[in-house]
Amino acid sequence: MRVSDLKEAAAGKEKPLKYVLLAGIYNEPRSGYELTKWLQMVGQHCWSVEHSSVYPALRELEKDELIQSERLPGTRGPDRSIYSMTAAGLDKLRAWVANGSPRPAIKDEQILRVLCFDLLPRETALQQIREVRADHQVQLEFFLARQAMLTERQLGPLLVARRGVLAEQAYIAWCDEVADMIARRPA
Amino acid sequence: MRVSDLKEAAAGKEKPLKYVLLAGIYNEPRSGYELTKWLQMVGQHCWSVEHSSVYPALRELEKDELIQSERLPGTRGPDRSIYSMTAAGLDKLRAWVANGSPRPAIKDEQILRVLCFDLLPRETALQQIREVRADHQVQLEFFLARQAMLTERQLGPLLVARRGVLAEQAYIAWCDEVADMIARRPA
DNA sequence: CTCGCCATGTAACTCGTTACATGATTTC
DNA sequence: GAAATCATGTAACGAGTTACATGGCGAG
């Protein structure tokens, strides 16, 4: 047993991913597969993971009795394990939600590319930023659609979608400014 | 030698961090220490790293002759190695800038907390989102100040700062919407 | 004279990804 | 009957962090 395990056991600390998954099954019970898809689509602007991280984490959460699973026949496919919260899990989640978050961590190479845009011919740079803009436009439409299908009854999911909308709009606005400045710059 | 090394050597591929560092010394020569600070402040919204990743990466870049170092006496402290681009490095960087980027990767626990805000008493939730807002307000002011000190002569740095401004404004706007909705919700 | 910043470096560890594996079901 | 999606799992690997380590210099 490692030192970090002892610390975790003492403080009752779990790694971020576990809380992400708890948050994912809080609003509705989900399978590992569904959680993965949910994070990659609805939650790409907060936290994205591969399924290979999800399944082991879920098993640990269940072992600690923070979640419980129920085996259900797949609607169109094999059976899946649907996980739902336990009382202990809800307490853990509540405690986490009440805490402060570290700053969002972002890895965005595109901004660094723009930093060096004077290395490219104007037309190449413009073309690239147009593609990036188009990509974020697609994302924006996805979040707008999601926003439209949610009401204030599901306040949490609505606000998450809303964040997607605002984030993508801001990114698109930036792309437009970049395109403007590049077009305007001395060749 | 690993398989990935062979592939890299064949394709001339480097890991993202290396390009980030190349981009960092492109506009002005910098030391490892300065690159670290620069990424943590000016570049926190694109790419953040610890110094322990930076120094080894710089040595590899120098070994591959993509950058070169010059030993200079520290202005207020010990000597440092200032790295600058080589012709080969500039070519590498240009090729990278011309490529497309993967989607920005974001890890933001706060959005997931908001997803579960109905676990908290209204006042607690409001308090938390106010703190988050304040934090982003500080960041916004930093980017605004940076924006103000840059001209269109340094188009790259200006556009990077501009992205910081727009991103923080969008985050603050979201915080305000969250606060509004929480305040309005049935207790 | 101590604290904090400048400046660089290494080792252990952790998290998550990529790649490998399996197999059922549905759609074309 | 081939391809795509559903569904879960493991092993090897990689990138980066935390923690450890060192030392000069300036400010209070």
XYZ file of C-alpha atoms (C1' of nucleotides) in Angstrom:
430
model
C 0.000 0.000 0.000
C 1.290 3.404 -0.993
C 1.467 6.504 1.149
C -1.130 8.249 -0.973
C -3.604 5.462 -0.289
C -3.251 6.004 3.418
C -3.790 9.722 3.030
C -6.841 9.148 0.888
C -8.326 6.691 3.326
C -7.713 9.083 6.209
C -9.148 12.177 4.545
C -11.784 10.294 2.574
C -10.374 11.962 -0.536
C -11.118 10.668 -3.990
C -9.588 11.686 -7.277
C -11.412 14.231 -9.438
C -12.585 11.660 -11.985
C -14.567 9.837 -9.323
C -16.480 12.984 -8.452
C -17.042 13.657 -12.114
C -18.636 10.228 -12.411
C -20.680 10.734 -9.258
C -21.937 14.004 -10.731
C -22.719 12.097 -13.919
C -24.978 9.585 -12.258
C -26.475 12.067 -9.811
C -29.057 13.473 -12.199
C -29.790 10.105 -13.707
C -28.445 6.552 -13.338
C -26.080 5.607 -16.137
C -23.871 2.787 -17.378
C -20.139 3.113 -17.911
C -20.751 3.343 -21.618
C -23.329 6.089 -21.187
C -21.118 8.033 -18.791
C -18.291 7.934 -21.317
C -20.524 9.184 -24.123
C -22.119 11.781 -21.884
C -18.725 13.197 -20.927
C -17.534 13.215 -24.517
C -20.621 15.013 -25.823
C -22.543 16.983 -23.217
C -19.544 17.355 -20.940
C -16.700 17.922 -23.376
C -16.331 21.481 -22.116
C -15.874 20.296 -18.526
C -14.242 16.897 -18.535
C -13.554 14.316 -21.223
C -12.338 10.745 -20.737
C -11.939 7.423 -22.508
C -13.963 4.433 -21.455
C -10.811 2.681 -20.230
C -10.613 5.116 -17.316
C -14.310 4.976 -16.570
C -14.879 1.270 -15.946
C -12.126 0.790 -13.336
C -13.180 3.983 -11.544
C -16.774 2.788 -11.393
C -15.706 -0.513 -9.885
C -13.760 1.331 -7.189
C -16.705 3.577 -6.442
C -18.934 0.552 -6.095
C -16.398 -1.224 -3.892
C -16.500 1.830 -1.606
C -20.303 1.678 -1.710
C -20.655 5.187 -3.063
C -22.626 3.823 -5.999
C -24.539 0.610 -6.715
C -25.070 -1.286 -9.930
C -28.011 -3.060 -11.440
C -27.670 -5.417 -14.375
C -30.174 -4.604 -17.113
C -30.777 -6.102 -20.539
C -29.512 -3.806 -23.296
C -32.221 -2.177 -25.374
C -30.228 -2.645 -28.550
C -27.071 -4.511 -27.635
C -25.606 -6.539 -24.774
C -26.527 -6.142 -21.109
C -25.141 -3.220 -19.210
C -24.543 -2.328 -15.574
C -26.517 0.745 -14.629
C -25.005 2.608 -11.714
C -26.955 4.766 -9.281
C -26.118 6.751 -6.151
C -26.129 5.370 -2.636
C -26.801 7.511 0.418
C -23.071 7.513 1.198
C -22.293 8.535 -2.369
C -24.734 11.408 -2.175
C -23.049 12.652 1.004
C -19.640 12.450 -0.642
C -20.893 14.296 -3.690
C -22.572 16.980 -1.598
C -19.359 17.580 0.345
C -17.429 17.870 -2.926
C -19.923 20.257 -4.492
C -19.633 22.534 -1.471
C -15.852 22.820 -1.915
C -13.926 25.241 -4.097
C -12.562 24.172 -7.474
C -9.065 24.559 -8.822
C -8.874 26.838 -11.857
C -10.034 25.247 -15.084
C -7.118 23.566 -16.870
C -7.039 24.180 -20.604
C -4.911 22.718 -23.362
C -5.537 24.638 -26.572
C -2.817 24.521 -29.201
C -4.782 26.744 -31.548
C -4.190 29.873 -29.493
C -0.449 29.216 -29.650
C -0.686 28.767 -33.403
C -2.311 32.166 -33.687
C 0.565 33.536 -31.633
C 2.812 32.556 -34.534
C 0.456 33.408 -37.402
C 2.946 35.824 -38.936
C 4.879 32.716 -39.992
C 2.085 31.878 -42.439
C 0.934 33.549 -45.650
C -2.230 35.520 -44.959
C -4.506 33.245 -46.958
C -3.297 30.103 -45.167
C -3.889 31.679 -41.773
C -7.343 32.895 -42.769
C -8.255 29.476 -44.081
C -7.182 27.825 -40.842
C -9.093 30.171 -38.593
C -12.186 29.725 -40.762
C -12.001 25.972 -40.218
C -11.589 26.391 -36.485
C -14.558 28.741 -36.437
C -16.677 26.238 -38.358
C -15.789 23.547 -35.856
C -16.877 25.655 -32.918
C -20.007 26.651 -34.793
C -20.975 22.971 -34.910
C -20.340 22.686 -31.181
C -22.374 25.812 -30.540
C -25.326 24.403 -32.420
C -25.123 21.220 -30.403
C -25.231 23.136 -27.125
C -28.011 25.392 -28.389
C -30.099 22.347 -29.272
C -29.472 20.886 -25.845
C -30.349 24.149 -24.176
C -33.604 24.244 -26.097
C -34.655 20.788 -24.928
C -34.092 21.571 -21.239
C -36.278 23.533 -18.858
C -35.670 25.201 -15.514
C -36.883 21.980 -13.935
C -33.497 20.499 -14.823
C -31.559 23.523 -13.718
C -28.174 21.774 -13.443
C -28.106 20.275 -16.957
C -29.513 23.522 -18.354
C -26.729 25.603 -16.807
C -24.097 23.163 -18.059
C -25.494 23.454 -21.588
C -25.662 27.213 -21.159
C -21.954 27.258 -20.331
C -21.326 25.385 -23.567
C -23.269 27.986 -25.513
C -21.483 30.953 -23.954
C -18.048 29.348 -24.277
C -18.520 28.506 -27.952
C -19.947 31.933 -28.748
C -16.908 33.540 -27.153
C -14.562 31.288 -29.118
C -16.336 32.145 -32.369
C -16.182 35.848 -31.563
C -12.439 35.489 -31.025
C -12.015 33.677 -34.343
C -13.784 36.575 -36.034
C -11.471 39.084 -34.402
C -8.452 37.030 -35.426
C -9.693 36.837 -39.019
C -10.329 40.595 -39.027
C -6.896 41.477 -37.735
C -5.138 39.063 -40.063
C -7.066 40.354 -43.082
C -6.211 43.912 -42.091
C -2.522 43.349 -41.397
C 0.153 44.469 -43.857
C 0.786 41.484 -46.129
C 14.391 2.107 -28.421
C 10.610 2.178 -28.422
C 8.319 1.946 -31.387
C 7.079 5.492 -30.826
C 10.633 6.805 -31.086
C 11.011 5.265 -34.508
C 7.748 6.769 -35.672
C 8.723 10.172 -34.350
C 12.109 10.074 -35.992
C 10.542 9.038 -39.286
C 7.783 11.610 -39.298
C 9.816 14.280 -37.505
C 6.977 14.488 -34.989
C 7.440 16.146 -31.638
C 5.107 16.194 -28.677
C 2.809 19.176 -28.229
C 4.794 20.627 -25.331
C 7.823 21.075 -27.565
C 5.836 23.153 -30.025
C 4.399 25.146 -27.171
C 7.930 25.969 -26.063
C 9.002 26.786 -29.616
C 6.052 29.145 -29.856
C 7.133 30.619 -26.536
C 10.602 31.545 -27.705
C 9.505 32.519 -31.191
C 8.408 36.039 -30.310
C 11.272 36.548 -27.895
C 14.154 34.433 -26.562
C 13.453 33.118 -23.086
C 14.955 30.966 -20.338
C 13.304 27.845 -18.962
C 12.252 29.797 -15.915
C 10.736 32.565 -18.021
C 8.932 30.083 -20.265
C 7.409 28.424 -17.218
C 6.217 31.740 -15.794
C 5.005 32.920 -19.176
C 2.895 29.786 -19.622
C 1.500 30.008 -16.131
C 0.503 33.669 -16.465
C 0.077 34.891 -20.018
C -0.609 31.412 -21.370
C -2.718 29.854 -18.638
C -5.686 29.796 -20.979
C -3.776 27.813 -23.605
C -1.224 25.617 -21.895
C 0.128 25.433 -18.373
C 3.104 23.404 -17.134
C 5.493 22.995 -14.233
C 9.158 23.821 -14.611
C 10.063 20.150 -14.201
C 8.587 19.417 -17.632
C 10.122 22.454 -19.255
C 13.832 21.962 -18.610
C 14.115 18.410 -20.007
C 12.066 19.386 -23.061
C 14.343 22.344 -23.736
C 17.418 20.129 -23.576
C 15.867 17.771 -26.105
C 14.982 20.646 -28.407
C 18.540 21.908 -28.190
C 19.923 18.426 -28.806
C 17.839 18.308 -31.999
C 19.169 21.762 -32.895
C 15.747 23.337 -33.069
C 16.794 25.913 -30.486
C 20.121 27.224 -29.197
C 21.111 28.500 -25.773
C 23.240 31.343 -24.567
C 24.446 31.627 -20.994
C 23.721 35.054 -19.555
C 24.310 36.570 -16.113
C 21.038 36.911 -14.174
C 19.877 40.492 -13.669
C 18.793 39.773 -10.114
C 19.760 36.196 -9.384
C 21.926 33.425 -10.788
C 22.852 32.942 -14.453
C 20.295 31.547 -16.839
C 20.311 29.863 -20.228
C 18.416 31.958 -22.743
C 17.060 29.908 -25.615
C 16.420 31.236 -29.104
C 15.220 29.749 -32.384
C 17.436 28.181 -34.999
C 16.563 28.123 -38.696
C 15.600 24.447 -38.380
C 13.421 25.263 -35.366
C 11.662 28.003 -37.280
C 10.872 25.575 -40.091
C 9.512 23.038 -37.621
C 7.396 25.678 -35.930
C 6.068 26.996 -39.236
C 5.042 23.492 -40.298
C 3.260 22.989 -36.976
C 1.460 26.323 -37.143
C 0.142 25.440 -40.590
C -1.465 22.219 -39.271
C -4.867 21.799 -37.682
C -5.290 21.571 -33.922
C -7.145 18.967 -31.912
C -10.097 20.391 -29.990
C -9.185 22.289 -26.862
C -9.107 19.949 -23.859
C -10.715 21.387 -20.758
C -10.845 20.176 -17.182
C -13.245 22.337 -15.199
C -14.725 20.822 -12.063
C -16.749 23.933 -11.335
C -19.214 23.298 -14.150
C -19.863 19.828 -12.739
C -20.422 21.339 -9.304
C -23.047 23.625 -10.754
C -24.646 20.542 -12.291
C -25.283 19.375 -8.722
C -26.087 22.734 -7.155
C -29.489 21.555 -5.998
C -27.592 19.551 -3.376
C -26.620 22.801 -1.673
C -28.653 25.384 0.243
C -29.241 28.403 -1.974
C -26.999 30.733 0.026
C -24.050 28.315 -0.090
C -24.351 27.929 -3.840
C -24.616 31.673 -4.358
C -21.590 32.269 -2.176
C -19.540 29.766 -4.156
C -20.437 31.157 -7.548
C -19.649 34.663 -6.302
C -16.151 33.519 -5.358
C -15.633 31.854 -8.721
C -16.784 35.019 -10.436
C -14.378 37.117 -8.393
C -11.539 34.845 -9.378
C -12.292 35.175 -13.068
C -12.699 38.907 -12.632
C -9.100 39.065 -11.437
C -8.006 37.059 -14.467
C -10.020 39.312 -16.752
C -8.300 42.377 -15.376
C -4.926 40.793 -15.934
C -5.710 40.085 -19.585
C -7.219 43.544 -20.057
C -4.037 45.109 -18.720
C -1.954 42.976 -21.044
C -4.173 43.839 -23.974
C -3.737 47.517 -23.209
C 0.052 47.303 -23.247
C 0.187 45.608 -26.652
C -0.213 47.115 -30.097
C -1.005 45.694 -33.506
C 2.735 45.525 -34.057
C 2.751 42.479 -31.792
C -0.297 40.937 -33.350
C 0.286 37.414 -32.012
C 0.629 38.330 -28.340
C -2.245 40.783 -28.685
C -4.593 38.133 -30.066
C -3.589 35.707 -27.320
C -4.382 38.333 -24.689
C -7.614 39.112 -26.501
C -8.617 35.467 -26.238
C -8.028 35.677 -22.491
C -10.290 38.723 -22.260
C -13.121 37.135 -24.240
C -12.867 33.812 -22.416
C -12.968 35.425 -18.980
C -15.826 37.725 -19.934
C -17.811 34.711 -21.097
C -17.078 32.848 -17.871
C -18.177 35.823 -15.793
C -21.361 36.167 -17.828
C -22.074 32.499 -17.147
C -21.490 32.965 -13.415
C -24.026 35.795 -13.470
C -26.583 33.609 -15.214
C -25.974 30.828 -12.716
C -26.403 33.231 -9.797
C -29.603 34.603 -11.335
C -31.126 31.196 -11.868
C -30.157 29.957 -8.417
C -31.545 33.072 -6.753
C -34.767 32.669 -8.692
C -35.234 28.963 -8.075
C -37.783 27.670 -5.559
C -35.874 27.317 -2.274
C 19.269 36.571 9.242
C 15.411 34.861 7.381
C 12.121 34.801 3.854
C 11.064 34.816 -0.742
C 12.224 34.962 -5.533
C 15.453 33.559 -9.237
C 17.078 29.450 -11.554
C 17.819 24.690 -12.618
C 17.657 19.952 -12.086
C 16.093 14.766 -10.917
C 13.127 10.829 -9.256
C 8.944 8.821 -8.067
C 4.538 8.591 -8.948
C -0.219 9.244 -10.914
C -3.444 9.873 -14.140
C -5.196 9.000 -18.305
C -4.546 7.532 -23.168
C -3.608 4.140 -26.890
C -3.867 -0.195 -28.242
C -5.364 -4.722 -27.692
C -9.330 -7.946 -26.888
C -14.024 -9.826 -26.961
C -18.602 -10.400 -28.355
C -23.599 -9.199 -29.117
C -26.901 -6.738 -31.989
C -28.594 -3.912 -35.565
C -28.521 -1.767 -40.017
C -27.423 -1.611 -44.880
C -22.472 -10.695 -44.484
C -20.002 -6.337 -43.520
C -19.926 -2.342 -40.991
C -21.391 0.384 -37.212
C -22.842 0.805 -32.581
C -23.457 -1.151 -27.969
C -20.836 -2.693 -24.053
C -17.004 -3.991 -21.175
C -12.533 -5.066 -20.017
C -6.940 -5.141 -19.552
C -1.981 -3.934 -20.375
C 1.564 -0.991 -21.879
C 2.850 3.380 -22.292
C 3.368 8.455 -22.098
C 3.081 13.057 -20.404
C 3.094 15.691 -16.748
C 2.870 16.544 -11.633
C 4.579 16.406 -6.858
C 8.262 16.202 -4.099
C 13.020 16.344 -3.380
C 17.355 18.892 -4.009
C 20.611 22.791 -4.530
C 22.284 27.380 -4.426
C 22.750 32.582 -5.327
C 20.835 37.015 -4.467
C 17.925 40.812 -2.625
C 14.713 42.855 0.740
C 13.090 43.727 5.237
